[in-house]
CSV table of C-alpha atoms and ligand atoms in Angstrom, one decimal:
chain,number,residue,atom,x,y,z
A,1,MET,CA,138.6,193.3,40.0
A,2,THR,CA,140.6,190.5,39.7
A,3,LEU,CA,140.4,187.7,42.5
A,4,THR,CA,143.2,185.2,43.2
A,5,ALA,CA,144.2,182.6,46.3
A,6,PHE,CA,146.9,180.9,46.9
A,7,ARG,CA,147.1,177.7,49.6
A,8,ALA,CA,150.0,176.9,51.0
A,9,GLU,CA,152.4,177.4,54.2
A,10,ILE,CA,152.5,180.7,55.0
A,11,LEU,CA,155.1,182.7,57.7
A,12,THR,CA,155.3,186.5,57.4
A,13,VAL,CA,157.1,188.5,60.5
A,14,PRO,CA,155.3,192.0,59.4
A,15,THR,CA,156.9,193.4,62.9
A,16,ASP,CA,159.6,193.2,64.9
A,17,PRO,CA,160.2,190.3,67.0
A,18,ALA,CA,162.8,191.5,68.7
A,19,GLN,CA,160.1,194.1,70.5
A,20,SER,CA,157.0,192.3,70.3
A,21,PRO,CA,157.0,188.3,70.4
A,22,ASP,CA,153.6,187.9,68.9
A,23,ALA,CA,155.6,189.2,65.6
A,24,ILE,CA,155.5,185.5,63.5
A,25,GLN,CA,152.9,185.1,61.8
A,26,HIS,CA,152.1,181.3,61.3
A,27,TYR,CA,149.8,179.3,59.0
A,28,PRO,CA,150.4,175.5,58.1
A,29,ASP,CA,147.6,175.0,55.8
A,30,GLY,CA,147.1,179.0,55.0
A,31,LEU,CA,145.4,181.1,52.2
A,32,LEU,CA,146.2,184.2,51.2
A,33,VAL,CA,143.7,186.2,48.9
A,34,VAL,CA,144.8,188.8,46.4
A,35,GLU,CA,142.5,191.1,44.7
A,36,ASP,CA,144.8,193.2,42.3
A,37,GLY,CA,147.9,193.0,43.3
A,38,VAL,CA,147.0,194.0,46.9
A,39,VAL,CA,146.4,192.2,50.5
A,40,ILE,CA,142.9,191.5,50.7
A,41,ALA,CA,142.9,188.7,53.6
A,42,LEU,CA,145.6,186.0,54.7
A,43,GLY,CA,144.8,183.5,57.3
A,44,HIS,CA,144.1,179.9,58.8
A,45,TYR,CA,142.7,177.8,55.2
A,46,ALA,CA,139.9,176.6,57.2
A,47,ASP,CA,138.8,180.2,58.7
A,48,LEU,CA,138.6,181.8,55.4
A,49,ALA,CA,137.9,179.1,52.7
A,50,PRO,CA,133.9,179.5,53.7
A,51,ARG,CA,134.6,182.9,52.9
A,52,TYR,CA,135.4,182.5,49.4
A,53,PRO,CA,133.2,179.7,48.2
A,54,ASP,CA,133.7,180.7,44.5
A,55,LEU,CA,137.1,180.8,44.6
A,56,ALA,CA,139.6,178.0,44.0
A,57,PRO,CA,143.1,178.8,45.2
A,58,GLU,CA,146.2,177.7,43.8
A,59,ILE,CA,148.2,175.1,45.9
A,60,LEU,CA,151.8,175.6,46.4
A,61,PRO,CA,153.9,173.5,47.5
A,62,GLY,CA,156.4,174.7,49.7
A,63,LEU,CA,156.7,177.5,52.5
A,64,LEU,CA,154.8,180.9,51.2
A,65,VAL,CA,157.0,184.1,52.8
A,66,PRO,CA,156.9,187.8,51.1
A,67,GLY,CA,159.5,188.5,49.0
A,68,PHE,CA,163.0,190.0,50.4
A,69,ILE,CA,163.9,193.5,50.4
A,70,ASP,CA,167.5,194.2,49.7
A,71,THR,CA,168.2,197.9,50.9
A,72,HIS,CA,171.2,198.6,49.0
A,73,ILE,CA,173.0,196.7,46.2
A,74,HIS,CA,174.9,198.1,42.9
A,75,TYR,CA,173.5,197.0,39.0
A,76,PRO,CA,176.5,198.3,37.4
A,77,GLN,CA,178.4,196.4,39.2
A,78,THR,CA,176.7,193.0,38.5
A,79,GLU,CA,179.5,191.4,36.3
A,80,ARG,CA,182.1,193.0,39.0
A,81,ILE,CA,180.8,190.3,42.0
A,82,ALA,CA,183.7,188.3,43.0
A,83,ALA,CA,186.7,190.6,42.5
A,84,HIS,CA,189.7,189.5,43.9
A,85,GLY,CA,192.2,191.3,46.2
A,86,GLU,CA,191.8,194.9,47.9
A,87,GLN,CA,189.8,196.8,50.5
A,88,LEU,CA,187.4,199.3,49.7
A,89,LEU,CA,189.0,202.1,48.7
A,90,GLN,CA,191.4,200.4,46.0
A,91,TRP,CA,188.5,198.0,44.8
A,92,LEU,CA,187.0,200.8,43.4
A,93,GLU,CA,189.3,202.3,41.8
A,94,THR,CA,190.8,199.1,39.8
A,95,HIS,CA,187.8,197.6,39.6
A,96,ILE,CA,184.6,199.3,39.8
A,97,PHE,CA,185.0,202.6,38.5
A,98,PRO,CA,186.2,201.3,34.9
A,99,ALA,CA,183.1,198.7,35.4
A,100,GLU,CA,180.5,201.8,35.9
A,101,ALA,CA,182.4,204.1,32.8
A,102,ALA,CA,180.8,201.6,30.7
A,103,PHE,CA,177.6,203.0,31.5
A,104,ALA,CA,177.7,206.0,29.5
A,105,ASP,CA,176.5,203.5,26.8
A,106,ARG,CA,172.4,203.3,26.7
A,107,ALA,CA,172.3,199.9,25.2
A,108,HIS,CA,175.2,198.7,27.9
A,109,ALA,CA,172.9,200.4,30.5
A,110,ASP,CA,169.8,197.8,29.6
A,111,THR,CA,171.1,194.5,28.8
A,112,ILE,CA,172.6,194.5,32.5
A,113,ALA,CA,170.0,196.2,33.8
A,114,ALA,CA,167.1,193.4,32.6
A,115,PHE,CA,169.9,190.8,34.1
A,116,PHE,CA,170.3,192.2,37.1
A,117,LEU,CA,166.3,192.0,38.1
A,118,ASP,CA,165.8,189.0,36.4
A,119,GLU,CA,168.5,187.6,38.6
A,120,LEU,CA,166.8,189.4,42.1
A,121,LEU,CA,163.7,187.6,41.2
A,122,ARG,CA,165.3,184.2,41.0
A,123,ASN,CA,167.0,184.6,44.4
A,124,GLY,CA,163.3,186.3,45.5
A,125,THR,CA,164.3,189.3,46.0
A,126,THR,CA,161.2,191.2,44.7
A,127,SER,CA,162.2,195.1,45.9
A,128,ALA,CA,165.1,196.7,45.9
A,129,LEU,CA,167.1,200.2,46.6
A,130,VAL,CA,169.8,200.5,43.9
A,131,PHE,CA,172.8,202.4,43.0
A,132,ALA,CA,173.0,203.2,39.0
A,133,THR,CA,176.2,205.2,37.8
A,134,VAL,CA,176.8,208.7,37.9
A,135,HIS,CA,175.1,208.4,33.8
A,136,GLU,CA,171.4,210.2,33.8
A,137,ALA,CA,170.4,207.4,31.7
A,138,SER,CA,171.6,204.6,33.8
A,139,VAL,CA,168.7,205.4,36.2
A,140,ASP,CA,166.0,205.5,32.7
A,141,ALA,CA,167.7,201.6,32.0
A,142,LEU,CA,166.8,200.3,35.1
A,143,PHE,CA,163.5,202.6,35.8
A,144,GLU,CA,162.2,201.6,32.4
A,145,ALA,CA,163.0,197.7,32.9
A,146,ALA,CA,161.3,197.4,36.2
A,147,LEU,CA,158.4,199.6,35.2
A,148,ASN,CA,158.0,196.1,32.7
A,149,ARG,CA,158.2,193.8,35.3
A,150,ASN,CA,156.3,196.1,38.1
A,151,MET,CA,158.8,195.8,40.3
A,152,ARG,CA,159.1,198.0,43.6
A,153,ILE,CA,162.5,199.5,42.6
A,154,ILE,CA,164.3,202.8,44.3
A,155,SER,CA,167.2,204.0,42.4
A,156,GLY,CA,169.0,207.3,41.9
A,157,LYS,CA,171.4,208.7,39.4
A,158,VAL,CA,174.6,208.4,41.6
A,159,LEU,CA,176.4,212.3,42.5
A,160,MET,CA,180.1,212.2,42.7
A,161,ASP,CA,181.9,215.6,40.9
A,162,LEU,CA,185.0,214.2,42.9
A,163,GLY,CA,185.1,211.2,41.4
A,164,PRO,CA,187.4,209.7,38.7
A,165,PRO,CA,187.7,211.8,35.6
A,166,THR,CA,185.6,209.4,33.7
A,167,LEU,CA,182.8,209.6,36.2
A,168,ARG,CA,182.6,213.0,37.2
A,169,ASP,CA,179.3,215.2,36.7
A,170,THR,CA,179.2,219.2,38.8
A,171,PRO,CA,176.9,220.4,41.3
A,172,GLU,CA,174.6,222.3,38.7
A,173,THR,CA,174.1,218.9,36.1
A,174,ALA,CA,173.9,216.7,39.8
A,175,ARG,CA,171.1,218.9,39.6
A,176,GLU,CA,169.3,219.1,36.4
A,177,GLN,CA,169.5,215.7,35.6
A,178,THR,CA,168.4,214.6,38.9
A,179,GLU,CA,165.3,216.9,38.5
A,180,ALA,CA,164.7,215.7,35.6
A,181,LEU,CA,164.4,211.7,37.0
A,182,ILE,CA,162.3,212.6,39.5
A,183,THR,CA,159.6,214.8,37.3
A,184,ARG,CA,160.0,211.2,34.9
A,185,TRP,CA,159.8,208.8,37.4
A,186,GLN,CA,158.6,209.4,40.8
A,187,GLY,CA,155.4,207.6,41.5
A,188,ARG,CA,155.4,206.0,37.9
A,189,GLY,CA,153.9,202.7,38.4
A,190,ARG,CA,155.7,201.1,41.9
A,191,LEU,CA,158.9,203.0,41.2
A,192,GLY,CA,160.4,205.4,43.5
A,193,TYR,CA,163.6,207.9,43.6
A,194,ALA,CA,166.3,208.5,45.9
A,195,VAL,CA,168.9,211.2,46.1
A,196,THR,CA,172.7,209.8,45.9
A,197,PRO,CA,175.6,210.9,46.3
A,198,ARG,CA,178.2,208.1,46.7
A,199,PHE,CA,179.9,208.8,50.0
A,200,ALA,CA,181.2,211.9,51.7
A,201,LEU,CA,184.5,211.9,49.8
A,202,THR,CA,183.0,212.2,46.0
A,203,SER,CA,181.5,214.9,46.2
A,204,SER,CA,182.5,218.2,46.7
A,205,ASP,CA,180.6,220.8,49.7
A,206,ALA,CA,178.6,222.5,46.6
A,207,GLN,CA,177.2,219.4,45.8
A,208,LEU,CA,176.2,218.1,49.0
A,209,ALA,CA,174.6,220.8,50.2
A,210,ILE,CA,172.5,220.5,46.2
A,211,ALA,CA,171.2,216.6,47.8
A,212,GLY,CA,170.3,218.3,51.0
A,213,ASP,CA,168.3,220.3,48.8
A,214,LEU,CA,167.0,217.8,46.8
A,215,VAL,CA,165.5,216.1,49.7
A,216,ALA,CA,164.6,218.9,51.3
A,217,ALA,CA,162.2,219.9,47.6
A,218,HIS,CA,161.1,216.6,47.5
A,219,PRO,CA,159.6,214.7,50.5
A,220,ASP,CA,158.8,211.7,48.6
A,221,VAL,CA,161.5,211.0,47.8
A,222,LEU,CA,165.0,209.5,49.5
A,223,MET,CA,168.2,209.6,50.6
A,224,HIS,CA,170.3,206.7,49.6
A,225,THR,CA,174.5,206.8,50.7
A,226,HIS,CA,177.4,204.9,52.0
A,227,MET,CA,179.1,205.6,55.7
A,228,ALA,CA,181.8,204.0,58.1
A,229,GLU,CA,182.2,201.4,56.1
A,230,ASN,CA,185.9,201.5,55.7
A,231,PRO,CA,188.2,202.2,58.5
A,232,GLY,CA,191.0,204.2,55.7
A,233,GLU,CA,187.8,205.7,54.2
A,234,CYS,CA,186.6,207.1,57.5
A,235,ALA,CA,190.1,208.3,58.2
A,236,ALA,CA,190.3,210.5,54.7
A,237,VAL,CA,186.8,211.7,55.8
A,238,LEU,CA,187.8,213.3,59.2
A,239,GLY,CA,190.7,214.8,57.6
A,240,ARG,CA,188.7,216.6,55.1
A,241,PHE,CA,186.2,217.8,57.3
A,242,PRO,CA,188.6,218.1,60.8
A,243,ASP,CA,185.7,220.1,62.3
A,244,ALA,CA,183.9,216.6,62.2
A,245,ARG,CA,183.1,214.8,65.5
A,246,HIS,CA,182.8,211.8,63.6
A,247,TYR,CA,181.9,210.7,59.7
A,248,ILE,CA,177.9,211.6,60.4
A,249,ASP,CA,178.7,214.9,60.7
A,250,ALA,CA,179.7,215.9,57.5
A,251,TYR,CA,176.4,214.2,56.2
A,252,ASP,CA,174.2,216.0,58.9
A,253,ARG,CA,175.6,219.6,58.0
A,254,PHE,CA,174.1,219.1,54.9
A,255,GLY,CA,170.9,218.0,56.1
A,256,LEU,CA,171.4,214.8,54.5
A,257,VAL,CA,170.5,212.7,58.0
A,258,GLY,CA,166.9,212.5,58.3
A,259,PRO,CA,163.9,209.6,58.2
A,260,ARG,CA,164.5,209.5,54.7
A,261,SER,CA,167.9,208.3,54.6
A,262,LEU,CA,168.8,205.4,54.7
A,263,PHE,CA,173.0,204.5,54.8
A,264,ALA,CA,175.1,201.6,54.3
A,265,HIS,CA,177.6,199.3,56.7
A,266,CYS,CA,177.5,202.2,59.8
A,267,ILE,CA,180.0,199.7,61.2
A,268,HIS,CA,182.5,202.2,62.4
A,269,MET,CA,180.1,204.0,65.0
A,270,ASP,CA,180.4,205.5,68.5
A,271,ASP,CA,177.1,206.1,70.5
A,272,GLY,CA,177.3,209.8,69.5
A,273,ALA,CA,177.1,209.0,65.6
A,274,MET,CA,174.4,206.0,66.9
A,275,GLY,CA,172.5,208.1,68.7
A,276,ARG,CA,172.2,210.4,66.3
A,277,MET,CA,170.9,207.6,63.4
A,278,GLY,CA,168.0,206.7,65.7
A,279,GLN,CA,167.4,210.4,67.0
A,280,ALA,CA,167.1,211.2,63.4
A,281,GLY,CA,164.6,208.1,62.6
A,282,ALA,CA,167.6,207.3,59.7
A,283,ALA,CA,168.0,203.9,58.9
A,284,ILE,CA,171.1,201.3,57.9
A,285,SER,CA,171.3,198.7,55.8
A,286,PHE,CA,173.6,195.6,56.9
A,287,CYS,CA,175.7,194.7,54.0
A,288,PRO,CA,176.9,191.7,55.7
A,289,THR,CA,179.0,189.3,53.0
A,290,SER,CA,180.1,192.8,51.6
A,291,ASN,CA,181.7,193.5,54.9
A,292,LEU,CA,183.6,190.6,55.5
A,293,PHE,CA,184.2,190.1,51.6
A,294,LEU,CA,186.5,194.1,51.7
A,295,GLY,CA,186.9,193.4,55.0
A,296,SER,CA,185.2,195.9,56.3
A,297,GLY,CA,184.1,194.7,59.5
A,298,LEU,CA,181.9,193.8,61.9
A,299,PHE,CA,178.2,195.7,62.1
A,300,ASP,CA,177.3,196.0,65.5
A,301,LEU,CA,173.5,195.3,65.3
A,302,ALA,CA,172.9,195.1,68.8
A,303,HIS,CA,174.5,198.7,69.1
A,304,ALA,CA,171.8,200.0,66.4
A,305,ASP,CA,168.6,198.1,68.3
A,306,ARG,CA,170.0,199.9,71.9
A,307,PHE,CA,169.3,203.8,70.2
A,308,GLY,CA,166.2,202.3,68.1
A,309,VAL,CA,167.7,202.7,64.6
A,310,LYS,CA,166.2,201.1,62.2
A,311,VAL,CA,167.6,198.4,59.8
A,312,GLY,CA,167.7,196.9,56.6
A,313,MET,CA,169.4,194.1,54.4
A,314,GLY,CA,171.6,194.6,52.0
A,315,SER,CA,173.4,192.3,49.3
A,316,ASP,CA,175.8,195.5,48.1
A,317,VAL,CA,176.4,193.5,45.6
A,318,GLY,CA,179.0,193.9,43.6
A,319,ALA,CA,181.1,193.7,47.1
A,320,GLY,CA,178.9,191.6,48.3
A,321,THR,CA,178.8,188.1,47.4
A,322,SER,CA,175.7,186.8,46.7
A,323,PHE,CA,172.3,188.0,45.4
A,324,SER,CA,170.7,186.1,48.2
A,325,LEU,CA,169.3,187.6,51.2
A,326,LEU,CA,168.6,184.1,52.7
A,327,SER,CA,172.6,183.9,51.8
A,328,THR,CA,172.9,187.4,53.3
A,329,GLN,CA,171.0,186.3,56.4
A,330,GLY,CA,172.9,183.3,56.9
A,331,GLU,CA,176.2,185.6,57.1
A,332,ALA,CA,174.1,188.3,59.0
A,333,TYR,CA,174.6,185.4,61.6
A,334,LYS,CA,177.9,184.8,61.3
A,335,VAL,CA,179.0,188.8,61.9
A,336,CYS,CA,176.3,188.7,65.3
A,337,GLN,CA,178.0,185.7,66.4
A,338,MET,CA,181.3,187.5,65.7
A,339,ARG,CA,180.1,190.8,68.0
A,340,GLY,CA,178.7,187.7,71.2
A,341,ALA,CA,175.3,188.4,70.0
A,342,VAL,CA,172.6,185.7,68.8
A,343,LEU,CA,170.5,186.3,65.9
A,344,ASP,CA,167.1,185.2,65.9
A,345,PRO,CA,165.7,183.1,62.7
A,346,PHE,CA,162.4,184.4,62.3
A,347,ARG,CA,164.1,188.3,63.2
A,348,ALA,CA,167.0,188.0,60.4
A,349,LEU,CA,163.6,187.3,57.9
A,350,TYR,CA,162.4,190.4,59.5
A,351,LEU,CA,165.2,192.4,58.8
A,352,ALA,CA,165.0,191.1,54.7
A,353,THR,CA,160.9,191.6,54.6
A,354,ALA,CA,159.0,194.1,56.9
A,355,GLY,CA,162.3,195.2,58.2
A,356,GLY,CA,163.8,196.4,55.0
A,357,ALA,CA,160.7,198.0,54.5
A,358,ARG,CA,160.7,199.8,57.6
A,359,ALA,CA,163.9,201.3,56.5
A,360,LEU,CA,163.1,202.3,53.1
A,361,GLY,CA,159.6,203.7,54.3
A,362,LEU,CA,157.6,201.8,52.6
A,363,SER,CA,155.7,199.8,55.6
A,364,ASP,CA,152.1,200.3,54.7
A,365,ARG,CA,153.1,198.8,51.1
A,366,ILE,CA,155.1,195.8,51.1
A,367,GLY,CA,157.0,193.2,53.7
A,368,GLY,CA,154.5,191.3,55.6
A,369,LEU,CA,151.4,190.4,53.7
A,370,GLN,CA,149.3,192.2,55.6
A,371,VAL,CA,145.9,192.9,54.5
A,372,GLY,CA,146.2,196.3,52.1
A,373,GLN,CA,149.8,195.2,51.2
A,374,GLU,CA,151.1,194.6,47.7
A,375,ALA,CA,151.7,190.6,47.2
A,376,ASP,CA,154.8,190.6,46.3
A,377,PHE,CA,156.1,186.9,47.7
A,378,ILE,CA,158.2,183.8,47.0
A,379,LEU,CA,157.8,180.0,47.3
A,380,LEU,CA,160.6,178.7,49.3
A,381,ASP,CA,161.8,175.0,48.9
A,382,ALA,CA,163.3,173.7,52.4
A,383,ALA,CA,164.1,170.6,50.0
A,384,CYS,CA,166.2,172.1,47.0
A,385,THR,CA,169.3,170.0,47.5
A,386,PRO,CA,169.7,166.4,49.1
A,387,LEU,CA,171.9,167.8,52.4
A,388,LEU,CA,168.9,170.2,53.2
A,389,ALA,CA,166.4,168.1,52.5
A,390,ARG,CA,167.8,165.9,55.1
A,391,ARG,CA,168.7,168.5,57.4
A,392,THR,CA,165.2,169.8,57.5
A,393,ALA,CA,163.1,166.7,57.0
A,394,GLY,CA,160.4,166.6,60.2
A,395,ALA,CA,162.3,170.1,61.7
A,396,SER,CA,160.8,172.6,63.7
A,397,LEU,CA,159.8,175.7,61.7
A,398,ALA,CA,162.3,177.7,63.6
A,399,ASP,CA,164.6,175.0,62.5
A,400,ARG,CA,163.9,174.8,59.1
A,401,LEU,CA,163.9,178.8,58.7
A,402,PHE,CA,167.7,178.8,60.2
A,403,ALA,CA,169.0,175.8,57.8
A,404,LEU,CA,167.6,177.8,54.7
A,405,GLN,CA,168.9,180.5,55.7
A,406,ILE,CA,172.6,179.1,56.5
A,407,LEU,CA,172.9,176.5,53.7
A,408,GLY,CA,169.6,178.3,51.1
A,409,ASP,CA,170.5,180.7,48.4
A,410,ASP,CA,168.7,181.0,44.7
A,411,ARG,CA,168.0,177.1,45.0
A,412,ALA,CA,165.9,177.4,47.4
A,413,VAL,CA,163.3,180.0,45.6
A,414,ALA,CA,160.7,177.7,43.7
A,415,GLN,CA,158.8,180.4,42.7
A,416,THR,CA,158.4,184.1,42.9
A,417,TYR,CA,155.5,186.5,43.0
A,418,ILE,CA,155.2,190.1,41.7
A,419,ALA,CA,151.6,191.4,42.6
A,420,GLY,CA,149.9,188.2,42.9
A,421,GLN,CA,151.6,187.6,39.4
A,422,LEU,CA,154.4,184.6,38.6
A,423,ALA,CA,157.5,186.3,37.7
A,424,HIS,CA,159.8,183.5,38.3
A,425,THR,CA,159.9,179.6,38.4
A,426,ARG,CA,162.8,177.8,38.8
B,1,LIG,ZN1,177.7,200.2,48.7
C-alpha cells in the first residue's frame, strides 16, 4: 500500500452543473489523498489533515483539476493536423487516407503512438477514445504504448471495407482481427476496446452487420464512429440508404445505436434523430475545433440537452486544430454563442472531464476525483503567459477558469499525473 497526498487549490465538477447547482466542488486549500492510484479522500485541508497525521502532502502551486478526457481523436492523423483547404470528404481523400496507409508499417505506428500519447500528457489529457487505422497492428502499437504509460485509453481497429484500395479490409478480416484484438487487450491494464466502423459510407451492409454482432457479443466494449458531420456526407448516406429517414437509421438497423455507442459530431440532427440518441442512451463527442476547421457546422448543445443525450468534448485531431481540451472548451463556448446559448465555464470543465467519463461509460473510474476513482489529475497555471497572469490576477474562480479556457492551452498545464504518479512536467 502506497499513500500519497497533494495539497493545492482543487476544483472538480463530478456531475453536470446544468442539472445540479451544487455539482461544483471547490477547495481553496484542498487535500487529495491517493492510495495505490485511487482517490481515498478529497476535501478541505483543515478538515482532512488531522485524519492523516503521518502524511507529508506535496504542495502543488496552481489549480488542481481532474485530467481531461478526449472522447474523439485520431492518433494516425497527428502529423496531418493543419492540412489546408478542404471539407470532410475531399480532406479524407487528399490528406488523411495517404497518411493512414503509412500505418501498415508497425515501426511507424510505434513512433507516432509514443509521440501522440506524450502530446496528450503535455496537454493534460489523461484518457481518450482513439481511432487507430484499418491495420490490426496500429491498435497493438497504441495499446502497448498506453500500457507502458498506465493511461486509460480506449481504441479499436477501423472497419472500412468500402474505403480506398490502400486501406480496405473485408467483413471477415474485420471480424477476425477485432475478435483477436479484444482477446489480446480488453481490460488489460487500464485499456478498453471500441468496435470502430469509420462511418456509414466506408462499410458495406455486411460489415456494419458484423460490427453490430461484435458489440452485442462483447458487453464490455464500446462502439465508436462518426455521424452527421457534413451536409455532403449526410446526403450521400441517405442516397445509399434511400429508405432511411435520417442518417442515424443507417446505424440503428445494424444494432449500432445503444448505451455503449459514441458518435462524433452529430451536427445535422433533427428532433427524431436526437430523440433516438437520448432514448438509446447513446453519447455524442462535441468537436468544435474540427467542426469549424472543416466548415462542417455548429453543434447544438442545447438540442442534445433537450433530449438528455450524454455529451463529452473531443479534439478530433487531425481535423481538430489543437490537442488542448482547454482550447477546445474555448471554441465550444464560441460555437454555443453562434447557437445563441452561453456555455458556463464550470459546465465546459464538466464536459471535458466527468461528462466525457459518462459518455465513455467510465463514471465509476475517472473524471471527478471522487473517492474510489482513479487519481488522474492535472495542475493548471493561470499565470503561464504575461497576458493570462494579468487577466487572472485577483480574479474569481469562474473568471480564472474562463480565461484559461479562452486563452490557455498546453502552456497552462504545469503537471500531469496518471494514477497519482507524475507523468509530465512542463
Ligand atoms: Zn473523427
